[in-house]
Amino acid sequence: MAAASIKEFGKVWWSEVYNRIIGAAVFLDDYSAECLHWDGGLLNLMYGGAVSVKNLSPFEVASKDHKKAVFISQSTSTQLRTIREIIKHSDFSHCMLISTVSLDVVYLELNEGKDVSDVVAAGKAPTEATKQLEGMLLEWIGKQQSAVEVVHLPLFTICPTNIVFLTPPYQNVYPLYDGKLTPDSSALDLYSLSRDGRSQVRRLASGLNSLMDSMNLREDIFYMGTYSSLVAGVLENSPVCLARRKTCSNPASLIIVDRTLDLCAVTSHSMESVLDKIMTVLPRFPGHSTDVAVDMSPVCEANVINHPDDVQLPPGCLFHAHDDSSVQTFDHMINKSQKEVLFDLYNKLSKIDVQKSPSPKTLLKVTPQSLEKIVSASKGNYDVIEKHMGILQQALAVVHTLKSPKRAQLELLQNLERQVLQSLAASRDSTSVLHQISHLIKTRKDRHLSLESLLALIVHVYSLTGTEVSFSKQHESSLAETLSVAIFEDHKTLFSPDSGYMCSPEQCDEISKKIMGRLKEMALMRKNLQKYGSVLKPCETGAGHEYRGVLQQMVNDLVDTERPELPDLRHRNEGLKDLLRSGLNILTSKKSRSTKHPLDNPTVIIFVVGGVTGEECKAIHRSVITSGVDNAVFIGSTKFVTPVEAMRDVLDL
């Protein structure tokens, strides 16, 4: 199946699903359900002919009169056991497994510990996996007259905008090596990772390969960061990827970057993007990594006691695939200013306003209260609500966010970040930043600050300073001691009940030491970068310093018409090719060809392993547009991330 763009990629493969579900009971896992939401949601399956749609859970079964089942799954060993339970407790005679992960990867996982190198090298792994899985399905059905089918459909992307894509099934993929920030050995390969670690790299690489295949792209692979080199290695050398590159004809550049090289952007509370603000303030939509739960009680008659857990009124959400007006507003939430988003929403709401509020043209300023007034006027008017459901949900999300008590905390944290930046830029080695943060932790309850947010601030500081600032041992010891006490006091909100932490004073000491060790590792993440080792740059105005992220610096150089050197961006196969070229040059005495540049190809995909923010996507997109380059540049990542989520990822809490 061919896809003309990344947005088209997901639609093409979901249309394949809709062709296969007529008369079927459909069972799908949470990740596939999230991807479906961004293609149109549950109704797409029901209108497509499904007789029922259920979660892929061992506690679910189909009605006895449903004879056909379609399972949409990541095909992990746990999920295959779940499928077995569902089949054994139902009465199917026709089962289809839609594996969203490439079958060559599934084959390696099914045969973990066996020598299957010959099968893999010969490119027969997908065929053999199909046979194995079909055999398992037939055995579980246990009937003479039964039909089974196994297909791979790469359902793993969502597209918040035309140029940004995320991969919900890989939201937990992070540049860690068996829980550590840096690998034990410099001679790192896939087999120095744990079984789960290898599986994550292969699954992510297989997804990117499927994307390239659908878009008929033959890529040059560039990477920045150790973990990204592993993903690049699988993409470069896997037999399935090698076979695909022989048949694909459109040249492209794929740039893979480790999030851990620069954690400042994702742990900063100084956010301009409305989407970043919404995701930081509102709870997640149940089971989703990107959309949020919106309290809909202002337009409904139901009395909600505990949103979003109150089952009598399901939460609203931000993205509405079938509503073009809402899709446009979602794009604005990333790419436009808060003022522009408020005016956009007011314009759209004013067309449905039953009280006839002032015209947008006569308003000098749109406030959350202006939006709330129009939304409240539609309360209980279910004809209006039904017709304009998307825009009402988005307006309520913005109102709840901008009126939330958490906004004051965010503004305080923004001011603290600015003070830290000034302090670091002014004093460098003599800085007392950690002493100030220790004081903030001790007085956090008076300031209504959460320990989580302050931990995100500490991660921000260590990633910002890198190797340029060395903190005094006395200040670090004091911070570790303060953290230990704070973790003991706040462990119920910091850790989930099933985290395994008992949180005795002694264990809190250990957790605090682990965090401090992780922070010191974090400061060293850019030590091997030649050009992007520092993110503290003098302001262009000449006064003070500002943060300029690794990703932003790289993109600015990438689209610079002068084509500056990109020494930190490694080309996956340059080592071997350079060696061959130098050998040939001895014979031919011809001048060596210049190093490959990502913009040599018309399509460029930048993929960040470990999360991005809406603000980063907006800045990168703006750099590309203002540069005037003709290349199509797409931005991908494993997920959108908030400061607290980024902190939890890197500290492994």
XYZ file of C-alpha atoms in Angstrom:
653
model
C 0.000 0.000 0.000
C 1.396 3.424 -0.961
C 0.977 6.560 1.161
C 1.664 10.031 -0.193
C 2.355 11.601 3.231
C 2.796 10.646 6.864
C -0.796 11.688 7.603
C -1.965 9.515 4.694
C 0.121 6.586 6.025
C -2.174 5.955 9.012
C -5.377 6.432 6.988
C -4.259 3.946 4.312
C -3.695 1.168 6.849
C -6.846 1.840 8.894
C -8.860 1.609 5.659
C -7.348 -1.888 5.282
C -8.683 -2.750 8.755
C -12.177 -1.518 7.856
C -12.153 -3.822 4.815
C -11.561 -6.837 7.068
C -13.978 -6.410 9.978
C -17.402 -6.927 8.390
C -19.429 -9.234 10.654
C -16.559 -9.598 13.140
C -16.191 -9.201 16.878
C -13.183 -6.843 17.124
C -10.726 -6.946 20.035
C -8.003 -4.301 20.137
C -5.279 -3.319 22.596
C -4.984 0.136 24.202
C -2.269 1.379 21.827
C -4.284 0.432 18.743
C -7.372 2.028 20.317
C -5.438 5.276 20.777
C -4.294 5.218 17.137
C -7.901 4.503 16.061
C -9.089 7.566 18.031
C -6.914 9.764 15.796
C -8.369 8.193 12.661
C -11.988 8.726 13.721
C -12.606 6.420 16.668
C -14.996 3.634 17.584
C -17.726 4.614 15.110
C -15.340 3.875 12.218
C -15.361 0.217 13.288
C -19.107 0.088 13.935
C -19.995 1.757 10.611
C -17.402 -0.510 8.967
C -19.472 -3.576 9.914
C -18.058 -4.798 13.250
C -20.707 -6.579 15.359
C -18.931 -5.663 18.618
C -15.761 -3.855 19.724
C -13.986 -4.810 22.951
C -10.729 -4.294 24.766
C -8.089 -6.996 24.290
C -8.436 -8.402 27.810
C -8.483 -11.965 29.204
C -11.749 -11.020 30.960
C -13.544 -10.351 27.654
C -15.416 -12.956 25.573
C -17.636 -12.788 22.507
C -21.302 -13.676 22.296
C -21.822 -17.324 21.236
C -23.479 -16.242 17.994
C -20.384 -14.244 16.923
C -18.343 -16.649 14.799
C -15.727 -14.281 13.334
C -13.065 -12.459 15.405
C -10.471 -9.851 14.448
C -7.663 -9.193 16.947
C -5.647 -5.967 16.516
C -2.569 -6.421 18.636
C 1.143 -5.700 19.175
C 1.587 -9.517 19.205
C 3.586 -9.620 22.434
C 3.731 -12.936 24.298
C 1.303 -11.560 26.935
C -1.175 -10.432 24.287
C -0.985 -13.778 22.485
C -1.890 -15.499 25.768
C -4.832 -13.083 26.108
C -5.995 -13.938 22.579
C -5.815 -17.627 23.486
C -8.053 -17.054 26.535
C -10.615 -15.083 24.510
C -10.747 -17.745 21.766
C -11.045 -20.609 24.241
C -14.009 -18.972 25.993
C -15.804 -17.979 22.767
C -17.148 -19.988 19.834
C -15.262 -18.667 16.797
C -14.774 -20.511 13.525
C -12.902 -17.681 11.751
C -10.075 -15.740 13.451
C -7.865 -13.026 12.030
C -4.822 -11.638 13.831
C -3.777 -8.176 12.642
C -0.256 -7.725 13.972
C 0.648 -4.033 14.152
C 4.298 -5.041 14.525
C 6.334 -6.421 11.631
C 6.234 -10.218 11.556
C 10.032 -10.571 11.269
C 10.283 -8.981 14.750
C 7.462 -11.189 16.077
C 9.334 -14.240 14.705
C 12.485 -13.338 16.691
C 10.408 -12.936 19.874
C 8.507 -16.204 19.332
C 11.832 -18.002 18.932
C 13.872 -16.214 21.588
C 16.834 -18.358 22.619
C 16.799 -20.490 19.428
C 19.287 -20.187 16.593
C 17.158 -18.792 13.768
C 19.908 -16.788 12.049
C 19.618 -18.757 8.780
C 15.873 -18.109 8.500
C 16.344 -14.395 9.285
C 19.289 -13.980 6.883
C 17.308 -15.639 4.088
C 14.462 -13.122 4.648
C 12.009 -15.916 5.523
C 11.192 -14.712 9.065
C 7.821 -13.060 8.176
C 6.613 -16.201 6.365
C 7.698 -18.471 9.215
C 6.060 -16.196 11.812
C 2.800 -16.316 9.837
C 2.888 -20.138 9.844
C 3.623 -20.263 13.577
C 0.863 -17.814 14.499
C -1.697 -19.468 12.218
C -0.856 -22.816 13.814
C -1.418 -21.339 17.281
C -4.794 -19.852 16.263
C -5.958 -23.184 14.767
C -4.945 -25.030 17.920
C -6.803 -22.544 20.168
C -10.010 -22.682 18.072
C -9.835 -26.493 18.159
C -12.408 -27.137 15.389
C -12.155 -29.157 12.199
C -13.919 -26.507 10.112
C -12.146 -23.243 10.909
C -10.326 -20.487 9.051
C -7.425 -18.378 10.324
C -5.453 -15.514 8.867
C -2.440 -13.521 10.075
C -1.539 -10.164 8.499
C 0.786 -7.294 9.377
C -0.736 -3.795 9.168
C 1.558 -1.053 10.579
C -0.936 0.786 12.803
C 1.342 2.783 15.070
C 1.246 6.474 14.081
C -0.950 9.435 14.932
C -0.638 12.847 13.242
C -1.463 15.895 15.391
C -0.574 18.089 12.358
C 0.384 17.512 8.719
C 4.089 17.455 9.565
C 4.159 16.035 13.132
C 3.645 12.358 13.918
C 3.812 10.373 17.166
C 3.977 6.639 17.875
C 1.743 5.690 20.869
C 2.767 1.975 20.877
C 6.373 3.105 21.446
C 5.601 5.763 24.085
C 7.660 3.829 26.656
C 10.733 3.470 24.433
C 13.417 5.621 26.061
C 17.204 5.885 25.697
C 17.973 3.688 28.702
C 20.206 0.622 28.906
C 18.642 -1.826 31.360
C 17.478 1.071 33.499
C 20.731 3.070 33.205
C 21.275 6.349 31.371
C 24.610 5.267 29.923
C 25.593 1.749 28.793
C 28.118 -0.288 30.789
C 30.283 -0.862 27.731
C 31.467 1.436 24.951
C 31.269 -1.550 22.572
C 27.484 -1.412 22.510
C 25.364 -3.615 20.310
C 21.824 -4.958 20.419
C 22.872 -8.054 22.379
C 24.295 -6.002 25.244
C 20.681 -5.011 26.020
C 18.167 -7.099 27.937
C 15.562 -9.130 26.062
C 12.943 -6.386 26.555
C 15.469 -3.717 25.562
C 16.267 -5.529 22.295
C 12.567 -5.969 21.583
C 11.880 -2.235 22.032
C 14.652 -1.212 19.623
C 13.546 -3.752 17.003
C 9.870 -2.818 17.281
C 10.569 0.911 16.890
C 12.912 0.258 13.942
C 10.312 -2.029 12.320
C 7.704 0.741 12.601
C 10.005 3.288 10.954
C 10.792 0.732 8.239
C 7.064 0.233 7.545
C 6.644 4.005 7.257
C 9.479 4.194 4.718
C 8.033 1.245 2.815
C 4.543 2.777 2.549
C 5.941 6.118 1.391
C 8.319 4.420 -1.089
C 11.339 6.037 0.628
C 14.939 4.858 0.344
C 16.653 6.564 3.254
C 20.095 7.710 4.290
C 20.226 7.257 8.062
C 21.786 9.861 10.364
C 21.810 9.702 14.155
C 22.850 11.628 17.251
C 23.150 9.649 20.472
C 24.066 6.100 21.470
C 20.541 4.691 21.614
C 19.713 6.197 18.236
C 22.767 4.425 16.805
C 21.188 1.087 17.842
C 17.884 1.920 16.099
C 19.852 3.110 13.054
C 21.863 -0.138 13.095
C 18.734 -2.315 12.925
C 17.320 -0.164 10.119
C 20.568 -0.343 8.198
C 21.238 -4.077 8.534
C 17.993 -5.993 9.019
C 17.260 -8.242 5.981
C 13.700 -6.862 5.715
C 15.034 -3.273 5.607
C 17.750 -4.196 3.099
C 15.159 -5.820 0.813
C 12.885 -2.788 1.079
C 15.630 -0.318 0.130
C 16.247 -2.249 -3.093
C 12.673 -1.645 -4.277
C 11.939 1.856 -2.894
C 12.860 4.705 -5.186
C 12.319 8.093 -3.450
C 15.481 9.310 -1.643
C 15.015 10.547 1.942
C 17.025 11.355 5.058
C 16.068 9.878 8.423
C 17.634 11.664 11.413
C 17.254 9.837 14.765
C 18.074 11.762 17.976
C 18.282 10.728 21.662
C 16.101 12.850 23.948
C 18.625 12.433 26.780
C 21.171 14.651 24.995
C 18.990 17.613 25.949
C 16.245 17.408 28.564
C 15.883 21.160 29.088
C 13.097 21.728 26.562
C 10.909 18.930 27.911
C 11.414 19.808 31.599
C 10.830 23.545 31.123
C 7.604 25.098 32.415
C 8.186 28.169 30.215
C 5.768 26.998 27.550
C 4.118 29.132 24.887
C 2.267 26.314 23.090
C -1.360 26.092 24.240
C -1.278 22.316 23.742
C 1.699 21.986 26.112
C -0.182 24.011 28.745
C -3.311 21.879 28.371
C -1.356 18.613 28.629
C 0.489 19.855 31.716
C -2.683 20.947 33.550
C -5.433 18.484 32.525
C -5.473 14.710 33.197
C -4.884 12.291 30.321
C -7.842 10.785 28.495
C -8.122 7.253 29.980
C -5.693 4.868 28.266
C -4.166 7.615 26.073
C -0.720 9.208 26.001
C -1.569 12.318 23.924
C -5.204 13.368 24.331
C -6.643 14.836 27.548
C -9.842 14.328 29.566
C -12.104 17.387 29.465
C -14.749 17.907 32.164
C -18.015 18.330 30.195
C -20.265 19.161 33.161
C -20.539 22.891 32.208
C -22.683 21.953 29.186
C -24.494 18.931 30.647
C -27.234 18.519 33.252
C -25.462 15.700 35.110
C -23.955 16.513 38.514
C -20.342 15.350 38.336
C -18.664 14.664 41.652
C -15.199 13.439 40.697
C -14.130 14.175 37.108
C -12.735 12.258 35.168
C -13.577 9.143 37.215
C -17.317 9.779 37.473
C -18.832 7.220 35.100
C -22.160 9.003 34.661
C -20.484 11.678 32.492
C -17.619 10.457 30.271
C -14.888 13.057 29.673
C -14.530 15.021 26.456
C -11.274 15.197 24.503
C -9.258 17.517 22.232
C -8.941 15.756 18.884
C -11.927 15.108 16.592
C -10.812 13.508 13.333
C -14.105 13.957 11.461
C -14.483 17.660 12.318
C -12.250 19.778 10.035
C -12.813 22.892 12.139
C -11.585 21.076 15.287
C -8.606 19.575 13.443
C -7.611 23.112 12.401
C -7.936 24.374 15.992
C -5.786 21.501 17.265
C -3.083 22.550 14.769
C -3.382 26.145 16.072
C -2.852 24.875 19.634
C 0.640 23.809 18.566
C 1.582 26.404 15.973
C -0.202 29.628 17.014
C 0.015 31.929 20.044
C -2.414 31.716 22.966
C -4.066 34.959 21.831
C -4.618 33.547 18.320
C -6.074 30.294 19.710
C -8.503 32.223 21.930
C -9.671 34.370 18.994
C -9.998 31.281 16.765
C -12.206 29.547 19.359
C -14.266 32.698 19.961
C -14.838 33.115 16.219
C -16.063 29.532 15.897
C -18.171 29.634 19.060
C -19.796 32.947 18.102
C -21.441 31.204 15.136
C -23.350 28.929 17.541
C -23.890 31.494 20.289
C -27.529 31.442 21.429
C -27.106 34.622 23.547
C -25.468 36.690 20.770
C -22.265 37.833 22.498
C -20.238 40.747 21.035
C -18.849 40.177 17.534
C -15.179 39.048 17.441
C -14.436 42.206 15.413
C -15.551 44.480 18.268
C -13.580 42.619 20.957
C -10.107 43.917 21.800
C -9.283 40.870 23.915
C -10.693 37.361 24.260
C -10.461 35.930 27.780
C -11.252 32.445 29.118
C -14.365 34.048 30.643
C -15.504 35.205 27.155
C -15.327 31.604 25.921
C -16.914 30.212 29.065
C -19.897 32.547 28.737
C -20.752 31.271 25.232
C -20.147 27.620 26.158
C -22.359 27.907 29.274
C -25.182 29.380 27.153
C -25.459 26.037 25.338
C -25.924 24.064 28.602
C -28.647 21.456 28.160
C -29.252 22.476 24.523
C -28.378 19.057 23.140
C -29.163 19.915 19.504
C -26.480 22.625 19.592
C -24.103 20.438 21.608
C -24.423 17.526 19.166
C -23.727 19.718 16.120
C -20.735 21.515 17.650
C -19.359 18.893 20.029
C -15.722 19.185 18.879
C -15.287 22.917 19.272
C -17.166 22.941 22.617
C -14.814 20.296 24.022
C -11.735 22.199 22.819
C -13.062 25.495 24.234
C -13.727 23.857 27.621
C -10.202 22.357 27.636
C -8.708 25.824 27.120
C -11.029 27.421 29.732
C -10.269 24.736 32.357
C -6.522 25.074 31.673
C -6.300 28.869 31.810
C -8.544 29.102 34.904
C -6.847 26.222 36.753
C -5.107 26.898 40.097
C -2.130 25.025 38.564
C -1.559 28.021 36.248
C -0.190 30.041 39.193
C 2.227 27.194 39.981
C 3.360 27.077 36.333
C 4.031 30.831 36.335
C 6.031 30.529 39.561
C 8.090 27.693 38.067
C 8.686 29.773 34.904
C 10.066 32.614 37.060
C 12.274 30.158 38.971
C 13.674 28.823 35.682
C 14.499 32.358 34.531
C 16.278 33.071 37.827
C 18.272 29.829 37.479
C 19.310 30.744 33.932
C 20.482 34.202 35.014
C 22.318 32.791 38.027
C 24.104 30.121 35.973
C 25.053 32.548 33.211
C 26.392 35.106 35.702
C 28.339 33.002 38.172
C 29.052 29.587 36.568
C 31.335 27.740 39.054
C 30.432 29.865 42.069
C 26.713 29.246 41.604
C 24.425 28.686 44.576
C 21.543 27.324 42.464
C 21.385 23.967 44.296
C 21.267 25.755 47.634
C 18.309 27.798 46.352
C 16.554 24.649 45.125
C 17.065 22.920 48.488
C 15.344 25.895 50.105
C 12.496 25.676 47.554
C 11.975 21.976 48.377
C 11.819 22.706 52.114
C 9.272 25.511 51.601
C 7.346 23.859 48.713
C 4.079 23.521 50.635
C 3.985 27.232 51.495
C 4.405 28.017 47.781
C 1.919 25.298 46.674
C 4.615 23.568 44.605
C 4.673 19.792 44.108
C 7.832 17.761 44.667
C 7.358 16.352 41.140
C 7.592 19.826 39.585
C 10.687 20.661 41.627
C 12.332 17.393 40.558
C 11.614 18.439 36.954
C 13.322 21.775 37.728
C 16.394 19.935 39.094
C 16.571 17.769 35.942
C 16.273 20.981 33.900
C 19.206 22.534 35.794
C 21.564 19.540 35.436
C 20.800 19.103 31.748
C 21.171 22.860 31.165
C 24.578 23.075 32.818
C 26.038 19.894 31.342
C 29.794 19.842 32.002
C 30.076 23.648 32.014
C 29.238 24.090 35.693
C 30.504 21.979 38.560
C 28.367 22.180 41.673
C 30.020 22.052 45.092
C 29.944 18.683 46.889
C 28.549 20.434 49.951
C 25.542 21.765 47.972
C 24.954 18.372 46.328
C 25.062 16.599 49.704
C 22.636 19.129 51.143
C 20.283 18.651 48.157
C 20.430 14.839 48.539
C 19.546 15.141 52.236
C 16.667 17.551 51.536
C 15.360 15.284 48.773
C 15.423 12.243 51.052
C 13.235 13.981 53.647
C 10.867 15.337 50.964
C 10.494 11.901 49.312
C 9.602 10.411 52.698
C 6.993 13.132 53.275
C 5.473 12.987 49.765
C 5.964 9.335 48.773
C 2.215 8.680 48.523
C 1.836 11.258 45.742
C 5.251 10.566 44.163
C 4.900 6.792 43.760
C 1.956 4.644 42.730
C 0.873 1.941 45.236
C 2.200 -0.829 42.953
C 5.678 0.741 42.529
C 7.146 -1.630 45.115
C 8.610 1.203 47.226
C 7.992 0.822 50.978
C 9.518 4.300 51.522
C 11.126 3.839 54.905
C 13.637 6.634 55.779
C 16.446 4.283 54.696
C 14.825 3.543 51.345
C 14.182 7.260 50.768
C 17.918 7.808 51.326
C 18.640 5.194 48.632
C 16.137 6.758 46.198
C 17.677 10.190 46.809
C 21.206 8.843 46.131
C 19.957 7.139 42.964
C 18.439 10.425 41.767
C 21.672 12.345 42.462
C 23.676 9.698 40.586
C 21.287 9.928 37.648
C 21.564 13.738 37.633
C 25.369 13.574 37.442
C 25.118 11.124 34.528
C 22.647 13.497 32.866
C 25.160 16.339 33.034
C 27.634 14.218 31.028
C 25.252 13.284 28.187
C 26.659 15.900 25.773
C 30.332 15.489 26.687
C 31.148 13.731 23.383
C 29.352 16.252 21.186
C 31.724 18.510 19.284
C 29.418 21.351 18.239
C 26.301 21.018 20.399
C 27.956 20.400 23.764
C 26.489 23.605 25.217
C 22.876 24.783 25.301
C 23.648 27.989 27.259
C 24.227 30.609 24.559
C 24.801 34.395 24.738
C 21.613 36.245 23.734
C 21.641 37.700 20.243
C 20.819 41.071 21.807
C 24.148 40.844 23.643
C 22.570 40.970 27.112
C 22.656 37.791 29.219
C 22.327 34.151 28.171
C 19.491 32.054 26.794
C 18.714 28.367 26.321
C 19.132 27.101 22.756
C 18.392 23.381 22.559
C 20.470 20.722 20.830
C 17.570 19.908 18.503
C 17.066 23.578 17.590
C 20.797 24.152 17.026
C 20.989 21.084 14.795
C 17.929 22.111 12.745
C 19.226 25.687 12.361
C 22.501 24.311 10.974
C 20.650 21.749 8.865
C 18.609 24.372 6.980
C 21.407 26.974 6.817
C 22.075 27.769 3.147
C 25.818 27.960 3.951
C 25.716 24.234 4.776
C 27.908 24.361 7.933
C 29.549 21.164 9.163
C 27.348 18.790 11.200
C 30.062 16.863 13.081
C 27.675 15.508 15.740
C 25.241 14.081 13.194
C 26.676 10.704 12.275
C 25.877 9.057 8.971
C 25.087 5.406 9.620
C 27.279 3.821 6.945
C 29.890 6.540 6.523
C 32.634 4.634 8.328
C 32.795 1.715 5.897
C 32.187 3.883 2.824
C 34.904 6.372 3.822
C 37.326 3.489 4.285
C 36.494 2.114 0.838
C 36.719 5.552 -0.730
C 40.147 6.228 0.778
C 41.357 2.894 -0.555
C 40.048 3.657 -4.028
C 41.473 7.173 -3.897
C 44.963 5.756 -3.514
C 44.431 4.009 -6.831
C 42.586 6.750 -8.692
C 44.067 9.858 -7.014
C 40.653 11.527 -7.330
C 39.408 13.981 -4.728
C 37.123 12.459 -2.099
C 33.407 13.163 -2.467
C 32.071 15.588 0.147
C 30.248 14.163 3.197
C 26.600 13.289 2.698
C 24.217 16.040 3.866
C 20.631 15.318 4.974
C 19.247 18.028 2.654
C 20.718 16.197 -0.359
C 17.387 14.314 -0.240
C 14.005 16.005 -0.860
C 12.329 14.407 2.196
C 13.771 14.699 5.719
C 12.297 12.934 8.769
C 13.609 13.989 12.199
C 12.666 11.403 14.846
C 13.291 12.010 18.570
C 13.426 8.913 20.786
C 11.924 9.805 24.175
C 9.405 12.593 23.549
C 9.058 16.175 22.283
C 6.935 19.182 23.167
C 4.500 21.054 20.964
C 6.744 24.099 21.435
C 9.758 22.264 19.959
C 7.715 21.118 16.956
C 6.536 24.685 16.376
C 10.099 26.094 16.603
C 11.551 23.464 14.254
C 8.732 23.974 11.743
C 9.269 27.740 11.883
C 13.036 27.369 11.308
C 12.390 25.235 8.232
C 9.793 27.643 6.789
C 11.844 30.803 7.355
C 14.985 29.180 5.903
C 13.344 28.867 2.510
C 14.558 25.290 1.851
C 12.391 23.258 -0.530
C 12.764 19.976 1.356
C 9.719 18.392 3.022
C 10.695 18.141 6.720
C 8.637 15.931 9.066
C 9.018 15.766 12.854
C 8.359 12.489 14.655
C 8.701 11.249 18.217
C 7.555 8.523 20.564
C 5.149 10.959 22.316
C 4.350 14.507 23.415
C 5.697 14.931 26.919
C 5.185 17.264 29.916
C 7.903 18.362 32.401
C 6.805 15.881 35.089
C 6.539 12.985 32.598
C 9.992 13.827 31.200
C 11.392 13.873 34.739
C 9.845 10.476 35.533
C 11.227 8.987 32.299
C 14.808 10.054 32.908
C 14.885 9.405 36.669
C 13.071 6.093 36.097
C 10.573 6.830 38.893
